[in-house]
PDB file of C-alpha atoms in Angstrom:
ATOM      1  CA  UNK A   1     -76.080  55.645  -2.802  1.00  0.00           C
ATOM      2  CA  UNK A   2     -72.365  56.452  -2.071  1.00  0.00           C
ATOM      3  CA  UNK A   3     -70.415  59.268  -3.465  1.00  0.00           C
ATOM      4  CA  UNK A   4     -66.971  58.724  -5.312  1.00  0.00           C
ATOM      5  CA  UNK A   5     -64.317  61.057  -6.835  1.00  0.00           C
ATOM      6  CA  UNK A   6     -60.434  60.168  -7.287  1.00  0.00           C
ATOM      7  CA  UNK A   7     -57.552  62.429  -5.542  1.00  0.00           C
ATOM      8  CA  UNK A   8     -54.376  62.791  -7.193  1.00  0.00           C
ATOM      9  CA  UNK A   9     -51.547  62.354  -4.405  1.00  0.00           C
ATOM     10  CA  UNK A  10     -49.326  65.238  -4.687  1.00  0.00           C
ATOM     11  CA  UNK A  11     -46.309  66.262  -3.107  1.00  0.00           C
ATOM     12  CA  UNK A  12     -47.579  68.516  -0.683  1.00  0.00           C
ATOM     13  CA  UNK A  13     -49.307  64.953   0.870  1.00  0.00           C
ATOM     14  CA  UNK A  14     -46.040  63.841   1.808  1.00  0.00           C
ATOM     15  CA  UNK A  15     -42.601  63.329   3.693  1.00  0.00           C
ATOM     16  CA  UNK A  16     -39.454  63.240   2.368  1.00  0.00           C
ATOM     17  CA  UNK A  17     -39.612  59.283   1.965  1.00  0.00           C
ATOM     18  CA  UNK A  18     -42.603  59.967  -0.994  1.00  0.00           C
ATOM     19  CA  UNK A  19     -45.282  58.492   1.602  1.00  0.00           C
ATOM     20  CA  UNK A  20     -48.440  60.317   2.546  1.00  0.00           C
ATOM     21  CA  UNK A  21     -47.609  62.201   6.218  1.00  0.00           C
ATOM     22  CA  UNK A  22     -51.101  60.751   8.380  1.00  0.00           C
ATOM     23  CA  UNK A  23     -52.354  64.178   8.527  1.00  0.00           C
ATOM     24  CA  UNK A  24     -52.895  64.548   5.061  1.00  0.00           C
ATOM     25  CA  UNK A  25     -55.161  61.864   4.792  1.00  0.00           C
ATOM     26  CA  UNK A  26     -57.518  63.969   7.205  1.00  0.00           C
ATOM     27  CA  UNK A  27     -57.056  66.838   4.667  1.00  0.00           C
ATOM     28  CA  UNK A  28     -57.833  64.838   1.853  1.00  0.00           C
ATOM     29  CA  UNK A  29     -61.060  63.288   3.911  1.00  0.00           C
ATOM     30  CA  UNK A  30     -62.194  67.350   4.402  1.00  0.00           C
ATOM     31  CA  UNK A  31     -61.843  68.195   0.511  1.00  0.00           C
ATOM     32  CA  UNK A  32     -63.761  64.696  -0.002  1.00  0.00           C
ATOM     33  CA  UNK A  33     -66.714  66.164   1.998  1.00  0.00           C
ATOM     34  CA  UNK A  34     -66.674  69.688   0.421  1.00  0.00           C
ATOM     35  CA  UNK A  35     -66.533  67.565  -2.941  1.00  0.00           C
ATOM     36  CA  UNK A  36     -70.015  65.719  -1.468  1.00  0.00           C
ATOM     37  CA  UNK A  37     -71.850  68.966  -1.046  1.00  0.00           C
ATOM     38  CA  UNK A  38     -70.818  70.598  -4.357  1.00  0.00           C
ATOM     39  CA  UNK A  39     -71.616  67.482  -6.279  1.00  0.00           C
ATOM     40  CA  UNK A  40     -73.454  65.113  -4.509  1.00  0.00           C
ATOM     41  CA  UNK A  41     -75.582  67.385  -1.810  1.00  0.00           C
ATOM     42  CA  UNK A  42     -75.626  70.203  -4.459  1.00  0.00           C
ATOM     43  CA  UNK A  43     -74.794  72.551  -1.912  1.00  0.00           C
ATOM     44  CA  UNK A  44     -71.507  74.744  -2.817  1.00  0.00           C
ATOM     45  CA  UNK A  45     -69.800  74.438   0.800  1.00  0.00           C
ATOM     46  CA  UNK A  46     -68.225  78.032   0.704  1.00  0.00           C
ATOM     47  CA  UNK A  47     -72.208  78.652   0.420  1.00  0.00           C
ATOM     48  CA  UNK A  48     -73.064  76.363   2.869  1.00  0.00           C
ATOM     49  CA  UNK A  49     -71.474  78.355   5.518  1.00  0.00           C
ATOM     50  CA  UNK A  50     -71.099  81.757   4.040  1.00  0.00           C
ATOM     51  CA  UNK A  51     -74.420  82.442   2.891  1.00  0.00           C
ATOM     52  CA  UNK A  52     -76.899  79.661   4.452  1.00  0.00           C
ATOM     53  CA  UNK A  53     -75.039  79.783   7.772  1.00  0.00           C
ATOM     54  CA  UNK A  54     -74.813  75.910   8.109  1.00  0.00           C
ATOM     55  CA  UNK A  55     -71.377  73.786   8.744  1.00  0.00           C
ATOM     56  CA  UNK A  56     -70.695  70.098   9.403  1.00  0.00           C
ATOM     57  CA  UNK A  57     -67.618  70.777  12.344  1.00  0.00           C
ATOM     58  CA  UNK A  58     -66.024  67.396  13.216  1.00  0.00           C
ATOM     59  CA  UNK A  59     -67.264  66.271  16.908  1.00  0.00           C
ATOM     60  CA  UNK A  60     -65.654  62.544  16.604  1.00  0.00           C
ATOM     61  CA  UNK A  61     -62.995  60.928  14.414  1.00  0.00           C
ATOM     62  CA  UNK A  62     -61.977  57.183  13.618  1.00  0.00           C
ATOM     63  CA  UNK A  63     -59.178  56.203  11.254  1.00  0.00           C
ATOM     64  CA  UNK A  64     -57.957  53.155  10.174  1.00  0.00           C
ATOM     65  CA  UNK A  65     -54.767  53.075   8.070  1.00  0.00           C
ATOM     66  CA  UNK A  66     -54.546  49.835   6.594  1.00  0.00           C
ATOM     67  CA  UNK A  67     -51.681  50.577   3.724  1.00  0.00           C
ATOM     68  CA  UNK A  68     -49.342  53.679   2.517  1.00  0.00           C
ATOM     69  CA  UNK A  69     -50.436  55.463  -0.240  1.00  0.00           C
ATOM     70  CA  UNK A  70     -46.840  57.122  -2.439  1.00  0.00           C
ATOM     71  CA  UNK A  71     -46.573  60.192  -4.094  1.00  0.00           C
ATOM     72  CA  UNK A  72     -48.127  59.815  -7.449  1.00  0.00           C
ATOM     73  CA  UNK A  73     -50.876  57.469  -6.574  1.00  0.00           C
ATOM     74  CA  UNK A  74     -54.545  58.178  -7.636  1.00  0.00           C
ATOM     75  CA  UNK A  75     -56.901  57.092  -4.866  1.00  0.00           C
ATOM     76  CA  UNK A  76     -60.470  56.470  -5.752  1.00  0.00           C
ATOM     77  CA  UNK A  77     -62.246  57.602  -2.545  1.00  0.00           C
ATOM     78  CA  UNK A  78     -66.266  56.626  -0.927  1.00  0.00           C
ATOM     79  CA  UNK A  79     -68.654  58.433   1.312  1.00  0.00           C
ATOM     80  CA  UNK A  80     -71.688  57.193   2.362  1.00  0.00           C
ATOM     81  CA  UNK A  81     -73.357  58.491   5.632  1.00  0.00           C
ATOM     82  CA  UNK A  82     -73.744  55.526   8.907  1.00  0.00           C
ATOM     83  CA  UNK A  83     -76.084  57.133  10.691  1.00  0.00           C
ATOM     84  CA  UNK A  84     -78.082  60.669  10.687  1.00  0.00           C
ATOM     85  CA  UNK A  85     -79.360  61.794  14.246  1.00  0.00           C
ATOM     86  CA  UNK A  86     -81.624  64.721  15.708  1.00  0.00           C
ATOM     87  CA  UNK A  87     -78.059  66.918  15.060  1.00  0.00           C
ATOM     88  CA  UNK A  88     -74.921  65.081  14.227  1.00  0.00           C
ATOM     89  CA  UNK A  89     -74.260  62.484  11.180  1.00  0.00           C
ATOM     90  CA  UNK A  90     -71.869  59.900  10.858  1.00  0.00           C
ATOM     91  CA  UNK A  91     -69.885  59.974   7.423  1.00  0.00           C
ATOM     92  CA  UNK A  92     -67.250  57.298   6.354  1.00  0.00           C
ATOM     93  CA  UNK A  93     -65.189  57.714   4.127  1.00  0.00           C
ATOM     94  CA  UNK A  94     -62.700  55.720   2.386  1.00  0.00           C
ATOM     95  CA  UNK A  95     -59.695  55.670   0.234  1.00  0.00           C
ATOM     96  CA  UNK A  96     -58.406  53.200  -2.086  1.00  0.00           C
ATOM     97  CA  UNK A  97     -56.412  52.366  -5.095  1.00  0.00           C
ATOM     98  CA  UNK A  98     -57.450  49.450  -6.958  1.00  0.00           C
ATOM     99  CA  UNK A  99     -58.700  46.791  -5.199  1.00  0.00           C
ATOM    100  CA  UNK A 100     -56.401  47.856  -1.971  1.00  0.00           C
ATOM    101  CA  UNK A 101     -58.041  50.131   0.787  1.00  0.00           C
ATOM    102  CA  UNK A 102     -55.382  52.792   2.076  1.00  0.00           C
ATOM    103  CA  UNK A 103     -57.187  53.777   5.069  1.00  0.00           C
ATOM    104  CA  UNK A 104     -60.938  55.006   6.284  1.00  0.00           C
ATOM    105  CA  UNK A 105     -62.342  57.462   8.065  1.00  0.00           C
ATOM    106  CA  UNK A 106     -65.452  57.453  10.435  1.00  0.00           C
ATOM    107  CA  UNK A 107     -66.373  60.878  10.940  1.00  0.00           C
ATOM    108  CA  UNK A 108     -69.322  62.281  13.212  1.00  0.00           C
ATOM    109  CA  UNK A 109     -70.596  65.670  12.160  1.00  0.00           C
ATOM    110  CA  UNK A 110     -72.428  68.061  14.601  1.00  0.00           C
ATOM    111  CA  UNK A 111     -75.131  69.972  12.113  1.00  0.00           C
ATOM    112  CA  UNK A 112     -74.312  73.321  12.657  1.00  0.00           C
ATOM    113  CA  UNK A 113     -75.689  77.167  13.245  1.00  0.00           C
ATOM    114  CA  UNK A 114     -73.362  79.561  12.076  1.00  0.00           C
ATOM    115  CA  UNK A 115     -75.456  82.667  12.799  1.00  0.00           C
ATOM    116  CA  UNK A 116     -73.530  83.911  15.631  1.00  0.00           C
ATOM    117  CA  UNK A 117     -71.906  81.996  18.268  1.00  0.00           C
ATOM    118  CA  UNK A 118     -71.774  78.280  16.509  1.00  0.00           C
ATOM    119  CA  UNK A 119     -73.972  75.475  17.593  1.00  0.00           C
ATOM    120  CA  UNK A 120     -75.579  72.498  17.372  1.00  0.00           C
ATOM    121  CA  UNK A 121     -78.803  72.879  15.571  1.00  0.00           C
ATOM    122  CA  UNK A 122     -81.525  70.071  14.720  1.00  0.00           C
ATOM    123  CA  UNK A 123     -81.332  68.528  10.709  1.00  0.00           C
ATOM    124  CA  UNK A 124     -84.520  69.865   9.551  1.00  0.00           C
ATOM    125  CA  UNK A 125     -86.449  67.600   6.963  1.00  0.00           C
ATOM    126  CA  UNK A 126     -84.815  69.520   3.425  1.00  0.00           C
ATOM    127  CA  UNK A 127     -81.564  68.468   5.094  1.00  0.00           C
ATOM    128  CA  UNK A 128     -82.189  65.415   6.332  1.00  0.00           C
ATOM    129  CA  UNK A 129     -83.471  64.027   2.599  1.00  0.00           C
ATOM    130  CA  UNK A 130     -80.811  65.507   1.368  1.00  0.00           C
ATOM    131  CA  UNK A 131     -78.276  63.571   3.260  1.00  0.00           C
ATOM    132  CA  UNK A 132     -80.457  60.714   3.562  1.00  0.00           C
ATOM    133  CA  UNK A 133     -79.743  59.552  -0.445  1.00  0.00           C
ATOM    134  CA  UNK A 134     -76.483  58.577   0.790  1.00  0.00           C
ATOM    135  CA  UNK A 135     -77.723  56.740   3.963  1.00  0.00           C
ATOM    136  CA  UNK A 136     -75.873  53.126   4.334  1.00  0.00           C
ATOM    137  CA  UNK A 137     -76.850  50.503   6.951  1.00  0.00           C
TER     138      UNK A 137
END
């Protein structure tokens, strides 16, 4: 299965020239995964971390920006998960209008334990179903 939802580009994505500053695209890649657990984990992520003491920080990024994406644009962006380990996942994301992909993300997530000091903690089998719906070779 891979999750979708659409992003309106706004102007707080860009430069002065109406183009989406790099950066943003990361930004926009981090709201795509909170949208994941609130709709497709079913997991609000402010209760993810805040309540159930579990967060997905970033260990390894990838990005591939293949075209510009303009103030204005609605980009219809994918997650699916590559690969899940013993503690870490690999998410990809990407983002495209139409036919055209913008750029994509590779993304591998260290399964964390936010009671106290943050750590690495093993995807138990709940999880690890969970996430698994959305597992892509």
């Amino acid at each position: 299965m891979i999750f979708e939802c659409k992003k309106s580009i706004r102007f707080h994505h860009c430069d002065p020239a109406g183009i989406v500053f790099y950066p943003q695209c990361l930004v926009l890649c981090n709201e795509v995964v909170e949208d994941w657990f609130d709709h497709g984990i079913g997991v609000d992520f402010y209760k993810l971390h805040a309540e159930i003491r579990r967060g997905v920080p970033m260990r390894h990024l990838e990005v591939d920006f293949i075209a510009p994406s303009m103030h204005g644009d609605e980009l219809t962006f994918t997650l699916y998960v590559a690969r899940i380990g013993g503690s870490s996942m690999d998410i990809v994301t990407t983002a495209s209008m139409g036919e055209q992909v913008r750029f994509r993300a590779k993304q591998t997530v260290v399964w964390a334990d936010l009671g106290g000091a943050p750590r690495s903690t093993m995807i138990d089998d709940e999880w690890r179903a969970r996430f698994s719906r959305y597992l892509m070779d």
